[in-house]
Short mmCIF file of C-alpha atoms in Angstrom, two decimals:
data_model
loop_
_atom_site.label_atom_id
_atom_site.label_comp_id
_atom_site.label_asym_id
_atom_site.label_seq_id
_atom_site.Cartn_x
_atom_site.Cartn_y
_atom_site.Cartn_z
CA MET A 1 44.91 15.59 16.85
CA SER A 2 45.27 11.87 15.69
CA THR A 3 46.13 10.40 12.13
CA LEU A 4 42.39 8.58 12.74
CA SER A 5 40.46 11.81 13.12
CA ASP A 6 42.12 13.77 9.98
CA MET A 7 41.19 10.58 8.08
CA GLU A 8 37.88 11.01 9.48
CA ILE A 9 37.38 14.49 7.83
CA PHE A 10 38.83 13.58 4.58
CA ALA A 11 36.23 10.89 4.28
CA ARG A 12 33.44 13.51 4.95
CA VAL A 13 34.97 15.53 2.50
CA VAL A 14 34.51 13.12 -0.29
CA THR A 15 31.33 12.48 1.15
CA ALA A 16 29.71 16.04 1.25
CA GLY A 17 31.70 17.13 -1.82
CA SER A 18 33.02 20.18 -0.53
CA LEU A 19 35.49 21.59 2.89
CA SER A 20 32.39 23.94 3.64
CA ALA A 21 29.85 21.20 3.77
CA ALA A 22 31.88 18.93 5.39
CA GLY A 23 32.51 21.71 7.63
CA ARG A 24 29.45 22.00 8.58
CA GLU A 25 28.55 18.40 9.12
CA LEU A 26 31.64 18.36 11.59
CA ASP A 27 31.32 21.62 13.15
CA LEU A 28 34.69 22.60 12.05
CA SER A 29 35.52 26.05 9.84
CA PRO A 30 36.41 25.36 6.53
CA ALA A 31 40.23 26.92 7.27
CA VAL A 32 40.09 23.96 9.79
CA VAL A 33 39.09 21.37 7.53
CA SER A 34 41.60 22.71 5.08
CA LYS A 35 44.74 22.66 7.37
CA ARG A 36 43.83 19.00 8.86
CA LEU A 37 43.79 18.17 5.37
CA LYS A 38 46.93 19.46 4.37
CA ARG A 39 48.45 17.82 7.14
CA LEU A 40 47.38 14.45 6.15
CA GLU A 41 48.78 15.03 2.68
CA ASP A 42 52.13 16.00 4.03
CA ARG A 43 52.22 13.07 6.47
CA LEU A 44 51.79 11.07 3.29
CA GLY A 45 53.65 12.80 1.14
CA THR A 46 51.25 12.95 -1.83
CA ARG A 47 47.97 14.93 -2.61
CA LEU A 48 44.83 12.98 -2.24
CA LEU A 49 42.25 16.12 -3.56
CA GLN A 50 42.64 18.56 -6.69
CA ARG A 51 40.68 21.65 -4.58
CA THR A 52 39.18 24.80 -6.28
CA THR A 53 36.80 27.29 -5.36
CA ARG A 54 33.96 25.72 -6.43
CA GLN A 55 34.71 21.83 -6.19
CA ILE A 56 37.10 19.05 -5.58
CA ALA A 57 38.17 15.99 -6.89
CA LEU A 58 40.19 12.70 -5.48
CA THR A 59 43.72 12.31 -7.51
CA GLU A 60 44.69 8.98 -8.19
CA ALA A 61 46.43 8.38 -5.01
CA GLY A 62 42.98 9.91 -3.23
CA ARG A 63 40.83 7.52 -4.94
CA GLY A 64 42.41 4.40 -3.61
CA PHE A 65 43.26 6.07 -0.04
CA HIS A 66 39.75 6.86 0.33
CA ASP A 67 38.66 3.38 -0.20
CA ARG A 68 40.66 2.04 2.30
CA VAL A 69 39.97 4.49 4.93
CA VAL A 70 36.63 3.76 4.17
CA GLN A 71 37.03 0.31 5.25
CA ILE A 72 39.12 1.08 8.18
CA LEU A 73 36.03 3.03 9.41
CA ALA A 74 33.88 0.46 8.75
CA SER A 75 36.02 -1.90 10.95
CA ILE A 76 36.04 0.58 13.47
CA ASP A 77 32.04 0.46 13.35
CA GLU A 78 32.04 -2.77 13.56
CA ALA A 79 33.97 -3.01 16.54
CA GLU A 80 31.94 -0.15 18.53
CA SER A 81 28.90 -2.47 17.29
CA PHE A 82 30.59 -5.70 18.76
CA VAL A 83 30.70 -3.86 22.19
CA SER A 84 27.37 -2.66 22.00
CA ARG A 85 25.74 -5.14 19.81
CA ARG A 86 23.43 -6.59 22.95
CA SER A 87 21.80 -3.02 22.84
CA ASP A 88 18.62 -2.01 22.16
CA VAL A 89 19.82 1.67 22.53
CA ALA A 90 20.06 3.26 19.30
CA ARG A 91 22.38 6.47 19.07
CA GLY A 92 23.82 8.92 17.11
CA THR A 93 22.85 9.57 13.27
CA LEU A 94 21.22 6.64 11.01
CA LYS A 95 21.53 7.48 7.23
CA VAL A 96 18.95 5.65 5.63
CA SER A 97 18.51 5.82 1.34
CA ALA A 98 15.53 4.86 -0.21
CA PRO A 99 13.75 5.48 -3.53
CA THR A 100 11.67 8.96 -3.96
CA THR A 101 8.16 8.07 -4.03
CA PHE A 102 8.44 4.89 -1.55
CA GLY A 103 10.41 6.93 0.80
CA ARG A 104 7.70 9.45 0.83
CA LEU A 105 5.03 7.16 1.10
CA HIS A 106 5.73 4.74 3.08
CA ILE A 107 8.56 5.37 5.56
CA ALA A 108 8.38 9.37 6.21
CA PRO A 109 4.81 9.06 7.41
CA TYR A 110 6.23 6.18 9.88
CA LEU A 111 9.33 7.68 11.26
CA GLY A 112 7.60 9.55 14.18
CA ALA A 113 7.31 6.85 15.83
CA PHE A 114 10.60 5.02 15.75
CA LEU A 115 12.16 8.58 16.45
CA ALA A 116 9.99 8.72 19.73
CA ALA A 117 11.03 4.89 20.66
CA ASN A 118 15.12 5.97 20.10
CA PRO A 119 15.12 9.09 21.60
CA GLY A 120 19.17 8.95 21.28
CA LEU A 121 18.89 8.66 17.49
CA THR A 122 18.80 10.94 14.23
CA VAL A 123 17.37 10.19 11.32
CA ASN A 124 18.84 11.13 7.80
CA LEU A 125 16.66 10.46 5.19
CA VAL A 126 18.03 10.28 1.03
CA LEU A 127 15.41 9.70 -0.74
CA SER A 128 16.72 9.47 -4.72
CA ASP A 129 15.67 7.20 -7.86
CA GLU A 130 19.42 7.05 -8.86
CA PHE A 131 21.91 4.45 -7.82
CA VAL A 132 23.33 4.79 -4.04
CA ASP A 133 26.92 3.62 -3.31
CA LEU A 134 26.44 2.61 0.01
CA VAL A 135 29.95 2.49 1.44
CA LYS A 136 30.94 5.36 -0.83
CA ASP A 137 27.78 7.72 0.44
CA GLY A 138 28.38 6.84 4.00
CA ILE A 139 24.45 4.68 3.70
CA ASP A 140 23.94 2.81 7.04
CA VAL A 141 20.76 1.28 5.18
CA SER A 142 19.37 1.38 1.77
CA ILE A 143 15.56 0.43 0.71
CA ARG A 144 16.12 -1.15 -2.60
CA ILE A 145 13.11 -2.84 -4.86
CA ALA A 146 14.88 -4.96 -7.16
CA GLU A 147 16.03 -8.40 -8.10
CA LEU A 148 19.44 -7.93 -5.89
CA THR A 149 22.57 -9.83 -7.36
CA ASP A 150 25.14 -7.84 -5.42
CA SER A 151 26.64 -10.48 -3.09
CA SER A 152 28.81 -7.79 -1.08
CA LEU A 153 25.87 -6.39 0.50
CA VAL A 154 23.34 -7.65 3.23
CA ALA A 155 20.03 -8.13 2.22
CA ARG A 156 16.86 -8.38 4.28
CA ARG A 157 13.40 -9.45 2.26
CA LEU A 158 10.57 -6.79 3.98
CA ALA A 159 7.68 -7.11 1.67
CA PRO A 160 7.02 -8.41 -2.07
CA ASN A 161 6.73 -6.23 -4.90
CA HIS A 162 3.53 -6.46 -7.19
CA ARG A 163 4.30 -4.31 -10.36
CA LEU A 164 1.62 -4.19 -12.75
CA LEU A 165 0.91 -2.51 -16.08
CA CYS A 166 -1.78 0.25 -15.69
CA ALA A 167 -3.99 2.72 -17.15
CA THR A 168 -6.60 4.89 -17.15
CA PRO A 169 -10.27 3.97 -18.43
CA ALA A 170 -10.27 6.78 -20.24
CA TYR A 171 -7.01 6.06 -21.85
CA LEU A 172 -7.80 2.71 -22.79
CA ALA A 173 -11.38 3.80 -24.18
CA GLU A 174 -10.16 5.91 -26.66
CA HIS A 175 -6.97 3.95 -27.68
CA GLY A 176 -8.42 0.57 -27.09
CA THR A 177 -7.15 -2.46 -24.66
CA PRO A 178 -3.98 -4.35 -25.58
CA LYS A 179 -4.57 -7.93 -25.81
CA THR A 180 -1.35 -9.09 -26.54
CA ILE A 181 2.35 -8.11 -25.39
CA ALA A 182 3.25 -6.96 -29.21
CA GLU A 183 0.27 -4.86 -29.34
CA LEU A 184 1.67 -2.29 -26.47
CA SER A 185 4.11 -1.07 -29.56
CA ARG A 186 0.79 0.74 -30.83
CA HIS A 187 0.24 2.17 -27.40
CA THR A 188 1.78 5.12 -25.48
CA LEU A 189 4.20 3.73 -22.94
CA LEU A 190 5.39 5.80 -20.29
CA ALA A 191 8.57 5.09 -17.89
CA THR A 192 12.02 6.52 -17.03
CA ALA A 193 15.26 5.80 -19.16
CA SER A 194 16.44 3.55 -16.18
CA GLN A 195 12.81 1.86 -16.46
CA ASP A 196 13.59 0.75 -20.19
CA PRO A 197 12.99 -1.84 -21.02
CA TRP A 198 10.44 -3.20 -19.24
CA ARG A 199 11.10 -7.34 -17.87
CA LEU A 200 7.64 -9.11 -17.77
CA GLU A 201 6.91 -12.65 -16.51
CA GLY A 202 4.00 -14.20 -18.23
CA PRO A 203 2.17 -17.40 -19.19
CA ASP A 204 4.89 -18.48 -21.65
CA GLY A 205 7.95 -17.15 -19.51
CA PRO A 206 9.92 -13.90 -19.78
CA ALA A 207 8.82 -11.11 -22.02
CA THR A 208 11.09 -7.97 -22.74
CA VAL A 209 9.41 -4.55 -23.48
CA HIS A 210 11.21 -1.55 -24.97
CA VAL A 211 9.63 1.64 -24.02
CA GLU A 212 9.25 4.42 -26.58
CA GLY A 213 7.26 7.54 -25.89
CA ARG A 214 6.91 11.12 -26.75
CA LEU A 215 7.46 11.87 -22.47
CA ARG A 216 10.98 11.85 -21.38
CA THR A 217 11.58 12.34 -18.14
CA ASN A 218 14.11 10.70 -14.75
CA SER A 219 11.33 11.42 -12.62
CA ASN A 220 8.67 7.97 -11.60
CA GLU A 221 6.68 10.61 -9.56
CA VAL A 222 6.29 12.36 -13.25
CA VAL A 223 5.68 8.87 -14.69
CA ARG A 224 2.98 8.54 -12.24
CA GLU A 225 1.35 11.68 -12.56
CA ALA A 226 1.03 11.02 -16.15
CA VAL A 227 -0.47 7.90 -16.10
CA LEU A 228 -3.45 9.04 -13.67
CA ALA A 229 -3.79 12.05 -16.54
CA GLY A 230 -4.15 9.41 -18.88
CA LEU A 231 -1.14 9.74 -21.07
CA GLY A 232 -0.21 5.90 -21.75
CA ILE A 233 0.11 2.77 -20.01
CA ALA A 234 2.65 2.57 -17.55
CA PHE A 235 4.34 -0.19 -15.19
CA ARG A 236 3.87 0.32 -11.78
CA SER A 237 3.86 -1.11 -8.02
CA THR A 238 1.07 -1.61 -6.25
CA TRP A 239 2.89 0.18 -3.15
CA ASP A 240 2.83 3.13 -5.71
CA VAL A 241 -1.10 2.81 -7.13
CA GLY A 242 -2.81 1.38 -5.02
CA PRO A 243 -5.48 3.19 -4.10
CA GLU A 244 -5.79 4.15 -7.40
CA LEU A 245 -6.55 0.61 -8.63
CA ARG A 246 -8.99 -0.03 -5.73
CA GLU A 247 -11.05 2.82 -6.77
CA GLY A 248 -11.08 2.28 -10.22
CA ARG A 249 -9.00 5.35 -11.43
CA LEU A 250 -6.58 2.84 -13.02
CA VAL A 251 -7.22 -0.50 -14.32
CA VAL A 252 -4.74 -3.57 -14.76
CA VAL A 253 -3.62 -4.11 -18.51
CA LEU A 254 -2.53 -7.72 -19.75
CA PRO A 255 -2.85 -9.21 -16.30
CA ALA A 256 -1.07 -12.52 -16.99
CA TYR A 257 2.13 -10.19 -17.23
CA ARG A 258 3.95 -9.20 -13.90
CA ALA A 259 6.97 -8.48 -12.85
CA SER A 260 9.24 -10.88 -11.86
CA ARG A 261 8.30 -12.55 -8.59
CA HIS A 262 12.12 -12.32 -7.31
CA VAL A 263 11.65 -8.39 -7.23
CA ALA A 264 10.95 -7.51 -3.71
CA VAL A 265 11.84 -4.70 -1.18
CA HIS A 266 14.75 -4.95 0.85
CA ALA A 267 16.58 -3.52 3.11
CA VAL A 268 20.52 -3.48 2.32
CA TYR A 269 23.42 -2.79 4.21
CA PRO A 270 27.40 -2.87 4.08
CA SER A 271 28.45 -6.77 4.96
CA ARG A 272 29.73 -6.38 8.20
CA ARG A 273 29.88 -9.24 10.85
CA PHE A 274 28.13 -7.32 13.82
CA LEU A 275 25.18 -5.10 12.98
CA ALA A 276 24.79 -2.09 14.52
CA ALA A 277 21.75 -1.70 17.21
CA LYS A 278 20.28 1.54 15.20
CA VAL A 279 20.44 -0.10 12.17
CA ARG A 280 19.11 -3.18 13.47
CA LEU A 281 16.07 -1.78 15.22
CA PHE A 282 15.09 0.60 12.03
CA ILE A 283 15.00 -2.91 10.13
CA ASP A 284 12.91 -4.51 12.45
CA HIS A 285 10.66 -1.49 12.86
CA LEU A 286 10.00 -1.46 8.81
CA ALA A 287 9.65 -5.35 8.73
CA ARG A 288 7.09 -4.85 11.75
CA LEU A 289 5.11 -2.34 9.22
CA TYR A 290 5.38 -4.25 5.81
CA GLY A 291 5.72 -7.94 5.92
CA GLU A 292 4.42 -10.69 3.29
CA HIS A 293 0.95 -9.04 3.22
CA PRO A 294 1.97 -5.44 3.56
CA HIS A 295 -0.73 -2.62 4.15
CA TRP A 296 -0.47 -0.93 0.60
CA ASP A 297 -2.03 -4.52 -0.94
CA GLN A 298 -4.97 -5.03 1.48
CA GLY A 299 -7.94 -4.35 -0.94
CA LEU A 300 -6.39 -5.88 -4.27
CA GLU A 301 -5.96 -9.69 -3.92
CA PRO A 302 -8.61 -9.92 -6.77
CA ILE A 303 -6.07 -8.41 -8.61
CA LEU A 304 -3.41 -9.79 -7.33
CA ALA A 305 -4.42 -13.40 -7.86
CA PRO A 306 -2.74 -15.04 -10.80
CA THR A 307 -4.23 -14.85 -14.12
CA LYS A 308 -4.06 -16.79 -17.01
CA ALA A 309 -3.70 -15.06 -20.34
CA PRO A 310 -6.58 -15.04 -22.57
#
């Protein structure tokens, strides 16, 4: 076996988190994976991983080696993409990451058509609301709903993201409807820790609201269910609560205040000179589904129209 294949095994072990998990992905026994790692370490004359029965950890040398191995493997993928970049045939495994709720609502239902059109492709969809390191985690393309600032990534805007303050009519009937940003401090605000503070844009410019409430969670879906249950005011995107806004189950609070217009739904991928066919075809598939007037915003035009503060 070549040094390159040993490096691939090493990178897969780091990504998978264990020898057995990497072995399952590579169709190799843990004993073979361990033997190949030892051979690589013997060749390099240094230990790359600290291994116990339950977990692995990179040594200092291992971290530096892993960073360079990932770059080498990416360059190989780039070289293969150069040869096949004119091909519309997608092959292999496409690893996609996306926020949990968005992936469930707006990616999963449309994977069937994409897979049917690309029979040589397997999709590994990873849903998480935590930050994902594309290179470290071996992600081919990630869906991010944000104002992007990382210049090391290539991004394609897929759709606008309209994010509004909202609550149930019952909650507002009981607690009153805030008329100013300052009045939000007298209400129960619902958000995950990563969503604190809320950064809003209004008629007088940016506004920041610190979220303090009795419900603490790391789950966006829990926040969604809490606002629908009438527990408080939340800051939600129309792709998430569009049906509830159309049906009147939720109403907009302080309609003059929205999320930054620079926040959007993006497809991001590691900066490479040549884009693999599987990535390009998947991004094109989502771009056709969404666009500047995505289906989730249909019927919400009166709500999304620019509004002046009272």
